[in-house]
Amino acid sequence: MDRCAVVVDPLGTGQEYPAAFADAGVATVAVLSTPEPIPLYADSWHPENFAAVHVFDGDLAALAGTLRGYDPLCLIAGSETGVELADALVERVLPGTGHVPELAAARRDKWAMATAADAAGLPHLRQLCSADPAEIDRWLKATGLDRVRLVVKPPKSAATDNVHFVDAGADWRGFFDQIYGHTNEFGLRNDAVLVQEYAEGPEFLVDSYSVDGAHGLVDVCRYTKVRRGDRIGVYDLVDFLAPGDADVAAVWPYTKRVLDAVGIRNGCCHTEVILTADGPRLLEVGARPAGGGHQMISRMATGTNHILRTVDHRVRGAFSPTYDLVRHVCSVVISAPHAGTWRNGDLFDGVTGLSTHALHHFYFGGGDLLPAPAGLSSMVGWVVLASADRAALDADYHRIKDLERRMEVERGPHPS
């Protein structure tokens, strides 16, 4: 085999790596961290796109030896589930081409991220991760956080999986019980629960690509999220910002310090930050390409994305410090008002007639049982808008949201 790249769990967004590397004359070898992809990623697994496929059976040394035999250009994570195995393998296959090994936990576990941020002297949200409700209760009382709003979530899931809002002084223990000991969207047992002070302010995703510790900006988006009952972080809008935007100037310097704190040196990172009245605060880091279709719209907005930056670096040795916004782009997320049967599924049929419509996809139709709004995995669909005219794009966003408010959903149980 000629030159090749090794991708651990090339699932979700990571499924785009084989075509991108092939365009540069490089084959791709897949490594699966589990015998079968988790259900969340099952539909994105295409083994036919790879020159070879290997499955991790617990013997790290043997797998590393096999992969060294390919003399690969790189070994990278394709999705969140592959981050830990990629970190463990890269030092055995291509030492020095990944991230800081000693900080591997801080690139996957939210509690370890917070600990790393604290060790680096970064302002961060007060939080505690524990399997003991009594310990959490003592900590909340000692810090005075028992009288403020809180967020309760798993420490090693992603997006908005089982993320709950707790009103000031309200009981958080029910959410603890809902999370602890249960399996998250990544197929992992939640062996602890993270309790965090609630932060208020706009949220941003900051996508970066690093080469030898130099951090380059790939894109920055402002999230609009809404609260539905006790569930927070229900996505509403993902809006790309120009690199010269004031909010980018506010979050990028802080994000670069976060990248250093968690040991990012070579590769993609997807960081989520909230801009509070006291300045930016870290929500989480993902040491892999942004998921959820983001690569497609990032390229539409900027002409590049995590996948293309990876190929530019690993094949051509290139590094880009920033990006250009070539057009205004946003992704409008459609969610049901509550669980139930959708009675007017043709409601959004006219979105293709919007002047800024670029593409759309709906996961459900009329007569389908819709899930209660909870996160990305519960969305009904999305519409991508793109235009050189910002005002036209904003107007179409409001038209879509007006349609969303007119959804007729007959109450019923959450789909099993």
Coordinates of C-alpha atoms in Angstrom, one line a residue, residues 107-378:
R107 CA -9.6 15.9 26.1
R108 CA -12.5 13.5 26.8
D109 CA -13.8 13.9 30.4
K110 CA -15.5 17.1 31.3
W111 CA -14.3 17.0 34.9
A112 CA -10.7 16.4 33.8
M113 CA -11.2 19.4 31.4
A114 CA -12.2 21.6 34.3
T115 CA -9.3 20.4 36.4
A116 CA -6.9 21.1 33.6
A117 CA -8.4 24.6 33.1
D118 CA -8.0 25.3 36.8
A119 CA -4.4 24.1 36.8
A120 CA -3.6 26.5 33.9
G121 CA -5.1 29.4 35.8
L122 CA -8.0 29.8 33.5
P123 CA -11.4 31.2 34.7
H124 CA -13.9 28.4 34.6
L125 CA -17.3 27.4 36.0
R126 CA -17.5 25.9 39.5
Q127 CA -18.4 22.3 39.3
L128 CA -18.0 18.9 40.9
C129 CA -18.1 15.4 39.5
S130 CA -19.0 12.6 41.9
A131 CA -20.8 9.3 42.3
D132 CA -21.9 10.3 45.8
P133 CA -25.0 12.5 46.1
A134 CA -24.0 13.3 49.7
E135 CA -20.6 14.6 48.6
I136 CA -22.3 16.8 46.0
D137 CA -24.8 18.1 48.6
R138 CA -21.9 19.0 51.0
W139 CA -20.0 20.8 48.2
L140 CA -23.1 22.8 47.1
K141 CA -23.7 24.0 50.6
A142 CA -20.0 24.8 51.3
T143 CA -19.8 26.9 48.1
G144 CA -23.2 28.5 48.4
L145 CA -24.2 27.0 45.1
D146 CA -27.2 25.3 46.7
R147 CA -29.0 28.7 46.3
V148 CA -28.3 29.3 42.6
R149 CA -29.2 27.7 39.3
L150 CA -27.4 24.6 38.3
V151 CA -26.7 22.3 35.4
V152 CA -26.6 18.5 35.9
K153 CA -25.1 16.3 33.2
P154 CA -22.9 13.2 32.4
P155 CA -19.2 13.7 32.4
K156 CA -18.3 11.7 29.3
S157 CA -21.2 12.2 26.9
A158 CA -21.5 15.0 24.3
A159 CA -23.8 17.6 22.9
T160 CA -26.9 17.9 25.1
D161 CA -27.3 14.3 26.1
N162 CA -29.1 14.2 29.5
V163 CA -28.2 17.8 30.3
H164 CA -30.7 19.3 32.8
F165 CA -31.4 22.7 34.3
V166 CA -32.1 23.1 38.0
D167 CA -33.8 26.2 39.3
A168 CA -32.2 28.0 42.3
G169 CA -32.8 26.0 45.4
A170 CA -34.6 23.2 43.6
D171 CA -33.8 19.5 44.1
W172 CA -31.2 18.2 41.7
R173 CA -31.2 14.6 43.0
G174 CA -33.9 13.4 40.6
F175 CA -31.6 14.3 37.7
F176 CA -28.7 12.6 39.4
D177 CA -30.7 9.4 39.6
Q178 CA -31.7 9.8 35.9
I179 CA -28.0 10.0 34.9
Y180 CA -26.0 7.9 37.3
G181 CA -25.6 4.2 36.3
H182 CA -27.4 4.7 33.0
T183 CA -25.9 4.3 29.6
N184 CA -25.3 7.5 27.6
E185 CA -25.5 8.1 23.8
F186 CA -22.0 6.9 23.4
G187 CA -22.8 3.5 25.0
L188 CA -20.8 4.3 28.2
R189 CA -22.1 3.8 31.7
N190 CA -22.4 7.1 33.6
D191 CA -20.2 6.2 36.6
A192 CA -20.5 9.7 38.0
V193 CA -22.5 12.9 37.6
L194 CA -21.3 16.4 36.9
V195 CA -23.0 19.3 38.8
Q196 CA -22.1 22.8 37.6
E197 CA -23.1 26.3 38.2
Y198 CA -25.4 27.7 35.5
A199 CA -23.8 30.3 33.3
E200 CA -25.8 32.8 31.4
G201 CA -24.7 34.4 28.0
P202 CA -24.4 33.6 24.4
E203 CA -22.7 30.3 23.5
F204 CA -20.1 29.7 20.8
L205 CA -18.5 26.8 19.0
V206 CA -14.9 27.5 18.2
D207 CA -13.4 25.1 15.7
S208 CA -9.6 25.0 15.5
Y209 CA -6.8 23.1 13.8
S210 CA -3.4 23.0 15.5
V211 CA 0.0 22.2 14.1
D212 CA 2.9 21.6 16.5
G213 CA 1.1 23.6 19.2
A214 CA 0.2 26.6 17.0
H215 CA -3.6 27.0 16.9
G216 CA -5.4 28.1 13.8
L217 CA -9.0 29.2 13.6
V218 CA -11.3 27.1 11.3
D219 CA -14.7 28.7 12.1
V220 CA -16.6 30.3 14.9
C221 CA -20.4 30.0 15.3
R222 CA -22.8 31.6 17.7
Y223 CA -25.3 29.1 19.1
T224 CA -28.9 30.0 19.8
K225 CA -30.3 27.5 22.2
V226 CA -33.7 27.3 24.0
R227 CA -34.9 25.8 27.2
R228 CA -37.8 23.3 27.2
G229 CA -38.9 22.4 30.7
D230 CA -35.9 21.1 32.6
R231 CA -33.9 20.5 29.4
I232 CA -31.5 23.2 28.4
G233 CA -29.4 23.4 25.3
V234 CA -32.1 22.6 22.8
Y235 CA -30.6 23.8 19.5
D236 CA -32.4 26.6 17.6
L237 CA -29.8 28.2 15.4
V238 CA -26.1 27.8 14.4
D239 CA -24.8 31.0 12.9
F240 CA -21.3 31.5 11.3
L241 CA -19.4 34.6 12.3
A242 CA -16.8 36.6 10.4
P243 CA -13.3 36.3 11.9
G244 CA -13.3 40.0 12.6
D245 CA -16.5 39.9 14.7
A246 CA -16.2 41.3 18.2
D247 CA -17.5 38.1 19.7
V248 CA -14.7 36.1 17.9
A249 CA -12.2 38.6 19.4
A250 CA -13.7 37.9 22.8
V251 CA -13.6 34.1 22.7
W252 CA -10.6 33.1 20.6
P253 CA -7.8 34.2 22.9
Y254 CA -9.4 32.3 25.8
T255 CA -10.0 29.3 23.6
K256 CA -6.3 29.2 22.6
R257 CA -5.5 29.0 26.3
V258 CA -7.9 26.2 26.8
L259 CA -6.3 24.3 23.9
D260 CA -2.9 24.6 25.6
A261 CA -4.4 23.6 29.0
V262 CA -5.8 20.3 27.6
G263 CA -2.7 19.5 25.6
I264 CA -3.9 20.1 22.0
R265 CA -0.9 20.1 19.7
N266 CA -1.7 18.5 16.3
G267 CA -5.2 18.2 14.9
C268 CA -8.8 19.2 15.1
C269 CA -10.6 20.6 18.1
H270 CA -14.2 21.6 18.7
T271 CA -14.5 23.8 21.7
E272 CA -17.7 25.2 23.2
V273 CA -17.5 28.4 25.2
I274 CA -20.1 30.6 26.9
L275 CA -19.5 34.4 27.0
T276 CA -20.7 35.5 30.5
A277 CA -20.7 39.0 32.0
D278 CA -17.4 38.0 33.6
G279 CA -15.8 36.8 30.4
P280 CA -15.6 33.5 28.5
R281 CA -16.0 30.2 30.3
L282 CA -15.3 26.7 29.0
L283 CA -18.2 24.3 28.5
E284 CA -16.4 21.4 26.8
V285 CA -13.7 20.4 24.4
G286 CA -13.8 17.7 21.6
A287 CA -10.5 16.6 20.2
R288 CA -12.0 15.6 16.8
P289 CA -13.8 17.2 13.9
A290 CA -17.1 19.0 14.6
G291 CA -20.0 16.6 14.0
G292 CA -23.7 16.9 13.2
G293 CA -23.2 17.9 9.5
H294 CA -21.0 20.8 10.5
Q295 CA -18.2 20.0 8.0
M296 CA -20.6 20.6 5.1
I297 CA -21.9 24.0 6.3
S298 CA -18.4 25.1 7.5
R299 CA -17.1 24.6 3.9
M300 CA -20.1 26.4 2.6
A301 CA -19.4 29.4 4.8
T302 CA -15.6 29.5 4.8
G303 CA -14.4 27.4 1.9
T304 CA -12.7 25.0 4.3
N305 CA -13.4 22.8 7.3
H306 CA -11.7 20.5 9.8
I307 CA -11.5 17.6 7.3
L308 CA -9.8 19.7 4.6
R309 CA -7.4 21.4 7.2
T310 CA -6.4 17.9 8.3
V311 CA -5.5 16.8 4.8
D312 CA -3.7 20.1 4.1
H313 CA -1.6 19.6 7.3
R314 CA -0.9 15.8 7.1
V315 CA -0.3 15.6 3.4
R316 CA 1.0 19.0 2.4
G317 CA 2.4 20.3 5.7
A318 CA 0.2 23.4 5.6
F319 CA -1.1 25.6 8.5
S320 CA -3.7 28.3 8.3
P321 CA -4.0 30.8 11.2
T322 CA -7.6 31.9 10.4
Y323 CA -10.4 31.7 7.9
D324 CA -12.5 33.9 5.6
L325 CA -16.3 34.2 5.7
V326 CA -17.2 33.8 2.1
R327 CA -20.9 34.0 2.6
H328 CA -23.4 34.3 5.5
V329 CA -24.6 30.8 6.5
C330 CA -26.8 29.5 9.3
S331 CA -28.4 26.2 10.2
V332 CA -31.9 26.4 11.5
V333 CA -32.8 23.5 13.8
I334 CA -36.5 22.4 14.0
S335 CA -37.7 20.7 17.2
A336 CA -41.1 19.5 18.3
P337 CA -42.9 21.4 21.0
H338 CA -43.3 18.1 22.9
A339 CA -43.5 14.4 22.2
G340 CA -46.4 13.2 20.1
T341 CA -47.7 12.5 16.7
W342 CA -47.1 15.1 14.0
R343 CA -50.4 16.0 12.3
N344 CA -49.3 18.6 9.7
G345 CA -46.1 17.1 8.3
D346 CA -46.4 19.1 5.1
L347 CA -45.9 22.3 7.0
F348 CA -42.3 22.9 5.8
D349 CA -42.8 21.8 2.2
G350 CA -42.4 25.4 1.1
V351 CA -38.9 26.1 2.5
T352 CA -37.3 25.4 -0.8
G353 CA -39.0 28.6 -2.1
L354 CA -37.1 30.8 0.5
S355 CA -34.7 33.1 -1.3
T356 CA -31.8 32.0 1.0
H357 CA -32.6 28.2 1.1
A358 CA -29.5 26.1 0.5
L359 CA -30.5 22.6 1.6
H360 CA -32.7 20.9 4.2
H361 CA -33.4 17.5 5.8
F362 CA -36.2 16.3 7.9
Y363 CA -36.0 13.0 9.9
F364 CA -39.7 12.8 10.4
G365 CA -42.9 13.3 8.4
G366 CA -46.6 13.5 8.9
G367 CA -48.0 10.8 11.2
D368 CA -44.7 10.0 12.8
L369 CA -44.2 10.0 16.5
L370 CA -41.9 12.9 17.4
P371 CA -39.5 12.8 20.4
A372 CA -39.6 15.4 23.1
P373 CA -37.0 18.2 22.5
A374 CA -33.8 17.3 24.3
G375 CA -30.8 17.8 22.0
L376 CA -29.3 17.2 18.6
S377 CA -30.5 13.6 18.5
S378 CA -34.1 14.7 19.0

